[in-house]
């Protein structure tokens, strides 16, 4: 891969858009053509009318108050079996970016950002493949920055403003995120998957303690034994039994 630390980016901003991920995917060819020699494309907007999250959920965001951004990259030579490294890159990047503003967050498998039991950011990673390799990644981030009132939802949200009691410049937050993304993406480009995995686990809820989970059969207590390169979660139940889950097959109960 190209392992240059400096990640050159082509940035396109919108006042209103349906979804930054959807726009990036349907206009990928034109965006890459406009990007020229840039190694990544950034699409961000002040407002989304059809924002999406994991599991097909709607992502709620008040106009102009939050960071709504998609980063599109082509990680040459990334094997499909190691695809979860991209989720680790963006999750770690968001966590470190908010830490620059005094907020210490944790990661919730696969790639949500939490402070305590409240969700600060959601991430949606969509991949295109070419045989055994990842051809393109479209990485969407919805980070609650200044919004302080949310409609009722299952996962109780929180924002940077609610945590810190002050208003943030959304573009400064974006700049911090692009810097931290460039750092972690350089590790992926260098093939340092073990480094990414270790750092991811360091901040992962449930990796070093027993927590409550629910799958299609029951609720149970377990500790995270591993997160595989494919993204599968391996839980060790208090009985000692190991259980392996794909996305959507198990939920951490906070």
mmCIF file with all atom_site columns, C-alpha atoms in Angstrom, residues 44-170:
data_model
loop_
_atom_site.group_PDB
_atom_site.id
_atom_site.type_symbol
_atom_site.label_atom_id
_atom_site.label_alt_id
_atom_site.label_comp_id
_atom_site.label_asym_id
_atom_site.label_entity_id
_atom_site.label_seq_id
_atom_site.pdbx_PDB_ins_code
_atom_site.Cartn_x
_atom_site.Cartn_y
_atom_site.Cartn_z
_atom_site.occupancy
_atom_site.B_iso_or_equiv
_atom_site.pdbx_formal_charge
_atom_site.auth_seq_id
_atom_site.auth_comp_id
_atom_site.auth_asym_id
_atom_site.auth_atom_id
_atom_site.pdbx_PDB_model_num
ATOM 1   C CA . UNK A 1 44  ? -19.690 16.561  4.664  1.00 0.00 ? 44  UNK A CA 1
ATOM 2   C CA . UNK A 1 45  ? -22.895 18.435  5.247  1.00 0.00 ? 45  UNK A CA 1
ATOM 3   C CA . UNK A 1 46  ? -24.574 20.777  7.693  1.00 0.00 ? 46  UNK A CA 1
ATOM 4   C CA . UNK A 1 47  ? -27.801 18.798  7.441  1.00 0.00 ? 47  UNK A CA 1
ATOM 5   C CA . UNK A 1 48  ? -28.923 15.351  6.267  1.00 0.00 ? 48  UNK A CA 1
ATOM 6   C CA . UNK A 1 49  ? -32.497 14.556  5.285  1.00 0.00 ? 49  UNK A CA 1
ATOM 7   C CA . UNK A 1 50  ? -32.020 10.775  5.184  1.00 0.00 ? 50  UNK A CA 1
ATOM 8   C CA . UNK A 1 51  ? -29.072 9.989   7.437  1.00 0.00 ? 51  UNK A CA 1
ATOM 9   C CA . UNK A 1 52  ? -28.419 6.305   8.048  1.00 0.00 ? 52  UNK A CA 1
ATOM 10  C CA . UNK A 1 53  ? -26.818 4.306   10.835 1.00 0.00 ? 53  UNK A CA 1
ATOM 11  C CA . UNK A 1 54  ? -25.965 0.677   11.447 1.00 0.00 ? 54  UNK A CA 1
ATOM 12  C CA . UNK A 1 55  ? -28.708 -1.953  11.100 1.00 0.00 ? 55  UNK A CA 1
ATOM 13  C CA . UNK A 1 56  ? -30.676 0.373   8.811  1.00 0.00 ? 56  UNK A CA 1
ATOM 14  C CA . UNK A 1 57  ? -31.445 2.824   11.614 1.00 0.00 ? 57  UNK A CA 1
ATOM 15  C CA . UNK A 1 58  ? -32.172 6.485   10.935 1.00 0.00 ? 58  UNK A CA 1
ATOM 16  C CA . UNK A 1 59  ? -29.492 8.885   12.191 1.00 0.00 ? 59  UNK A CA 1
ATOM 17  C CA . UNK A 1 60  ? -31.085 11.945  13.808 1.00 0.00 ? 60  UNK A CA 1
ATOM 18  C CA . UNK A 1 61  ? -29.251 15.247  13.651 1.00 0.00 ? 61  UNK A CA 1
ATOM 19  C CA . UNK A 1 62  ? -30.343 18.863  14.039 1.00 0.00 ? 62  UNK A CA 1
ATOM 20  C CA . UNK A 1 63  ? -29.342 21.134  11.153 1.00 0.00 ? 63  UNK A CA 1
ATOM 21  C CA . UNK A 1 64  ? -25.939 22.747  11.568 1.00 0.00 ? 64  UNK A CA 1
ATOM 22  C CA . UNK A 1 65  ? -25.266 21.353  15.039 1.00 0.00 ? 65  UNK A CA 1
ATOM 23  C CA . UNK A 1 66  ? -23.325 18.153  14.433 1.00 0.00 ? 66  UNK A CA 1
ATOM 24  C CA . UNK A 1 67  ? -20.569 16.615  12.348 1.00 0.00 ? 67  UNK A CA 1
ATOM 25  C CA . UNK A 1 68  ? -21.973 14.639  9.415  1.00 0.00 ? 68  UNK A CA 1
ATOM 26  C CA . UNK A 1 69  ? -19.135 13.357  7.251  1.00 0.00 ? 69  UNK A CA 1
ATOM 27  C CA . UNK A 1 70  ? -18.121 10.552  4.931  1.00 0.00 ? 70  UNK A CA 1
ATOM 28  C CA . UNK A 1 71  ? -14.515 9.645   4.184  1.00 0.00 ? 71  UNK A CA 1
ATOM 29  C CA . UNK A 1 72  ? -13.953 7.552   1.073  1.00 0.00 ? 72  UNK A CA 1
ATOM 30  C CA . UNK A 1 73  ? -10.654 5.719   0.550  1.00 0.00 ? 73  UNK A CA 1
ATOM 31  C CA . UNK A 1 74  ? -9.235  2.974   -1.658 1.00 0.00 ? 74  UNK A CA 1
ATOM 32  C CA . UNK A 1 75  ? -7.039  0.866   0.647  1.00 0.00 ? 75  UNK A CA 1
ATOM 33  C CA . UNK A 1 76  ? -4.976  -0.976  -1.941 1.00 0.00 ? 76  UNK A CA 1
ATOM 34  C CA . UNK A 1 77  ? -4.015  -4.532  -0.940 1.00 0.00 ? 77  UNK A CA 1
ATOM 35  C CA . UNK A 1 78  ? -6.257  -4.729  2.156  1.00 0.00 ? 78  UNK A CA 1
ATOM 36  C CA . UNK A 1 79  ? -7.396  -8.393  2.343  1.00 0.00 ? 79  UNK A CA 1
ATOM 37  C CA . UNK A 1 80  ? -11.097 -9.002  2.905  1.00 0.00 ? 80  UNK A CA 1
ATOM 38  C CA . UNK A 1 81  ? -10.143 -11.203 5.892  1.00 0.00 ? 81  UNK A CA 1
ATOM 39  C CA . UNK A 1 82  ? -8.654  -8.086  7.534  1.00 0.00 ? 82  UNK A CA 1
ATOM 40  C CA . UNK A 1 83  ? -11.476 -5.721  6.590  1.00 0.00 ? 83  UNK A CA 1
ATOM 41  C CA . UNK A 1 84  ? -12.396 -4.907  10.182 1.00 0.00 ? 84  UNK A CA 1
ATOM 42  C CA . UNK A 1 85  ? -9.162  -2.903  10.418 1.00 0.00 ? 85  UNK A CA 1
ATOM 43  C CA . UNK A 1 86  ? -11.035 -0.094  8.640  1.00 0.00 ? 86  UNK A CA 1
ATOM 44  C CA . UNK A 1 87  ? -13.681 -0.041  11.385 1.00 0.00 ? 87  UNK A CA 1
ATOM 45  C CA . UNK A 1 88  ? -10.891 0.059   13.951 1.00 0.00 ? 88  UNK A CA 1
ATOM 46  C CA . UNK A 1 89  ? -9.231  2.956   12.130 1.00 0.00 ? 89  UNK A CA 1
ATOM 47  C CA . UNK A 1 90  ? -12.313 5.167   12.128 1.00 0.00 ? 90  UNK A CA 1
ATOM 48  C CA . UNK A 1 91  ? -13.463 4.231   15.638 1.00 0.00 ? 91  UNK A CA 1
ATOM 49  C CA . UNK A 1 92  ? -10.031 5.021   17.071 1.00 0.00 ? 92  UNK A CA 1
ATOM 50  C CA . UNK A 1 93  ? -9.869  8.225   15.032 1.00 0.00 ? 93  UNK A CA 1
ATOM 51  C CA . UNK A 1 94  ? -13.196 9.503   16.371 1.00 0.00 ? 94  UNK A CA 1
ATOM 52  C CA . UNK A 1 95  ? -12.281 8.550   19.950 1.00 0.00 ? 95  UNK A CA 1
ATOM 53  C CA . UNK A 1 96  ? -8.949  10.354  19.739 1.00 0.00 ? 96  UNK A CA 1
ATOM 54  C CA . UNK A 1 97  ? -10.444 13.381  17.987 1.00 0.00 ? 97  UNK A CA 1
ATOM 55  C CA . UNK A 1 98  ? -12.953 14.021  20.790 1.00 0.00 ? 98  UNK A CA 1
ATOM 56  C CA . UNK A 1 99  ? -10.218 13.474  23.373 1.00 0.00 ? 99  UNK A CA 1
ATOM 57  C CA . UNK A 1 100 ? -8.534  16.581  21.944 1.00 0.00 ? 100 UNK A CA 1
ATOM 58  C CA . UNK A 1 101 ? -11.573 18.507  23.233 1.00 0.00 ? 101 UNK A CA 1
ATOM 59  C CA . UNK A 1 102 ? -11.397 16.992  26.712 1.00 0.00 ? 102 UNK A CA 1
ATOM 60  C CA . UNK A 1 103 ? -13.807 14.084  26.197 1.00 0.00 ? 103 UNK A CA 1
ATOM 61  C CA . UNK A 1 104 ? -12.741 10.542  27.096 1.00 0.00 ? 104 UNK A CA 1
ATOM 62  C CA . UNK A 1 105 ? -14.868 8.053   25.178 1.00 0.00 ? 105 UNK A CA 1
ATOM 63  C CA . UNK A 1 106 ? -15.001 4.274   24.824 1.00 0.00 ? 106 UNK A CA 1
ATOM 64  C CA . UNK A 1 107 ? -15.665 2.011   21.851 1.00 0.00 ? 107 UNK A CA 1
ATOM 65  C CA . UNK A 1 108 ? -18.677 -0.288  21.673 1.00 0.00 ? 108 UNK A CA 1
ATOM 66  C CA . UNK A 1 109 ? -18.347 -3.184  19.258 1.00 0.00 ? 109 UNK A CA 1
ATOM 67  C CA . UNK A 1 110 ? -18.359 -2.935  16.357 1.00 0.00 ? 110 UNK A CA 1
ATOM 68  C CA . UNK A 1 111 ? -17.714 0.801   16.081 1.00 0.00 ? 111 UNK A CA 1
ATOM 69  C CA . UNK A 1 112 ? -20.014 3.021   18.140 1.00 0.00 ? 112 UNK A CA 1
ATOM 70  C CA . UNK A 1 113 ? -18.546 5.736   20.352 1.00 0.00 ? 113 UNK A CA 1
ATOM 71  C CA . UNK A 1 114 ? -19.870 5.928   23.912 1.00 0.00 ? 114 UNK A CA 1
ATOM 72  C CA . UNK A 1 115 ? -19.333 8.027   27.004 1.00 0.00 ? 115 UNK A CA 1
ATOM 73  C CA . UNK A 1 116 ? -20.615 5.966   29.901 1.00 0.00 ? 116 UNK A CA 1
ATOM 74  C CA . UNK A 1 117 ? -23.864 4.431   28.701 1.00 0.00 ? 117 UNK A CA 1
ATOM 75  C CA . UNK A 1 118 ? -24.666 7.225   26.260 1.00 0.00 ? 118 UNK A CA 1
ATOM 76  C CA . UNK A 1 119 ? -23.927 7.247   22.533 1.00 0.00 ? 119 UNK A CA 1
ATOM 77  C CA . UNK A 1 120 ? -21.784 10.113  21.263 1.00 0.00 ? 120 UNK A CA 1
ATOM 78  C CA . UNK A 1 121 ? -21.185 8.982   17.681 1.00 0.00 ? 121 UNK A CA 1
ATOM 79  C CA . UNK A 1 122 ? -22.234 6.355   15.191 1.00 0.00 ? 122 UNK A CA 1
ATOM 80  C CA . UNK A 1 123 ? -20.216 4.961   12.322 1.00 0.00 ? 123 UNK A CA 1
ATOM 81  C CA . UNK A 1 124 ? -21.330 3.272   9.116  1.00 0.00 ? 124 UNK A CA 1
ATOM 82  C CA . UNK A 1 125 ? -18.666 1.492   7.047  1.00 0.00 ? 125 UNK A CA 1
ATOM 83  C CA . UNK A 1 126 ? -19.684 0.274   3.589  1.00 0.00 ? 126 UNK A CA 1
ATOM 84  C CA . UNK A 1 127 ? -17.179 -1.723  1.544  1.00 0.00 ? 127 UNK A CA 1
ATOM 85  C CA . UNK A 1 128 ? -16.790 -2.692  -2.091 1.00 0.00 ? 128 UNK A CA 1
ATOM 86  C CA . UNK A 1 129 ? -14.673 -5.714  -2.976 1.00 0.00 ? 129 UNK A CA 1
ATOM 87  C CA . UNK A 1 130 ? -12.452 -6.855  -5.811 1.00 0.00 ? 130 UNK A CA 1
ATOM 88  C CA . UNK A 1 131 ? -11.861 -10.578 -5.381 1.00 0.00 ? 131 UNK A CA 1
ATOM 89  C CA . UNK A 1 132 ? -9.999  -11.169 -2.092 1.00 0.00 ? 132 UNK A CA 1
ATOM 90  C CA . UNK A 1 133 ? -9.276  -7.451  -1.585 1.00 0.00 ? 133 UNK A CA 1
ATOM 91  C CA . UNK A 1 134 ? -11.211 -4.411  -0.378 1.00 0.00 ? 134 UNK A CA 1
ATOM 92  C CA . UNK A 1 135 ? -11.475 -2.061  -3.351 1.00 0.00 ? 135 UNK A CA 1
ATOM 93  C CA . UNK A 1 136 ? -13.164 0.932   -1.731 1.00 0.00 ? 136 UNK A CA 1
ATOM 94  C CA . UNK A 1 137 ? -14.400 1.988   1.694  1.00 0.00 ? 137 UNK A CA 1
ATOM 95  C CA . UNK A 1 138 ? -17.158 4.531   2.285  1.00 0.00 ? 138 UNK A CA 1
ATOM 96  C CA . UNK A 1 139 ? -16.951 5.513   5.945  1.00 0.00 ? 139 UNK A CA 1
ATOM 97  C CA . UNK A 1 140 ? -19.723 7.627   7.437  1.00 0.00 ? 140 UNK A CA 1
ATOM 98  C CA . UNK A 1 141 ? -19.527 9.351   10.820 1.00 0.00 ? 141 UNK A CA 1
ATOM 99  C CA . UNK A 1 142 ? -22.320 11.053  12.718 1.00 0.00 ? 142 UNK A CA 1
ATOM 100 C CA . UNK A 1 143 ? -20.848 12.820  15.749 1.00 0.00 ? 143 UNK A CA 1
ATOM 101 C CA . UNK A 1 144 ? -23.101 14.733  18.132 1.00 0.00 ? 144 UNK A CA 1
ATOM 102 C CA . UNK A 1 145 ? -21.333 18.059  18.643 1.00 0.00 ? 145 UNK A CA 1
ATOM 103 C CA . UNK A 1 146 ? -23.692 20.858  19.699 1.00 0.00 ? 146 UNK A CA 1
ATOM 104 C CA . UNK A 1 147 ? -27.148 19.282  19.728 1.00 0.00 ? 147 UNK A CA 1
ATOM 105 C CA . UNK A 1 148 ? -28.691 19.238  23.205 1.00 0.00 ? 148 UNK A CA 1
ATOM 106 C CA . UNK A 1 149 ? -32.229 17.943  22.563 1.00 0.00 ? 149 UNK A CA 1
ATOM 107 C CA . UNK A 1 150 ? -32.977 14.592  20.921 1.00 0.00 ? 150 UNK A CA 1
ATOM 108 C CA . UNK A 1 151 ? -36.152 12.731  20.056 1.00 0.00 ? 151 UNK A CA 1
ATOM 109 C CA . UNK A 1 152 ? -36.709 9.575   22.159 1.00 0.00 ? 152 UNK A CA 1
ATOM 110 C CA . UNK A 1 153 ? -34.725 6.573   20.912 1.00 0.00 ? 153 UNK A CA 1
ATOM 111 C CA . UNK A 1 154 ? -33.420 3.218   22.165 1.00 0.00 ? 154 UNK A CA 1
ATOM 112 C CA . UNK A 1 155 ? -29.829 4.362   22.633 1.00 0.00 ? 155 UNK A CA 1
ATOM 113 C CA . UNK A 1 156 ? -29.701 7.473   24.784 1.00 0.00 ? 156 UNK A CA 1
ATOM 114 C CA . UNK A 1 157 ? -27.565 10.043  22.921 1.00 0.00 ? 157 UNK A CA 1
ATOM 115 C CA . UNK A 1 158 ? -25.183 12.622  24.283 1.00 0.00 ? 158 UNK A CA 1
ATOM 116 C CA . UNK A 1 159 ? -23.247 15.436  22.607 1.00 0.00 ? 159 UNK A CA 1
ATOM 117 C CA . UNK A 1 160 ? -19.919 17.134  23.141 1.00 0.00 ? 160 UNK A CA 1
ATOM 118 C CA . UNK A 1 161 ? -21.767 20.259  24.254 1.00 0.00 ? 161 UNK A CA 1
ATOM 119 C CA . UNK A 1 162 ? -23.830 18.318  26.806 1.00 0.00 ? 162 UNK A CA 1
ATOM 120 C CA . UNK A 1 163 ? -20.659 16.772  28.206 1.00 0.00 ? 163 UNK A CA 1
ATOM 121 C CA . UNK A 1 164 ? -18.555 19.924  28.300 1.00 0.00 ? 164 UNK A CA 1
ATOM 122 C CA . UNK A 1 165 ? -21.142 22.681  28.709 1.00 0.00 ? 165 UNK A CA 1
ATOM 123 C CA . UNK A 1 166 ? -19.784 24.721  25.818 1.00 0.00 ? 166 UNK A CA 1
ATOM 124 C CA . UNK A 1 167 ? -20.375 25.120  22.077 1.00 0.00 ? 167 UNK A CA 1
ATOM 125 C CA . UNK A 1 168 ? -17.813 23.752  19.623 1.00 0.00 ? 168 UNK A CA 1
ATOM 126 C CA . UNK A 1 169 ? -16.831 24.829  16.123 1.00 0.00 ? 169 UNK A CA 1
ATOM 127 C CA . UNK A 1 170 ? -17.894 21.869  13.976 1.00 0.00 ? 170 UNK A CA 1
#
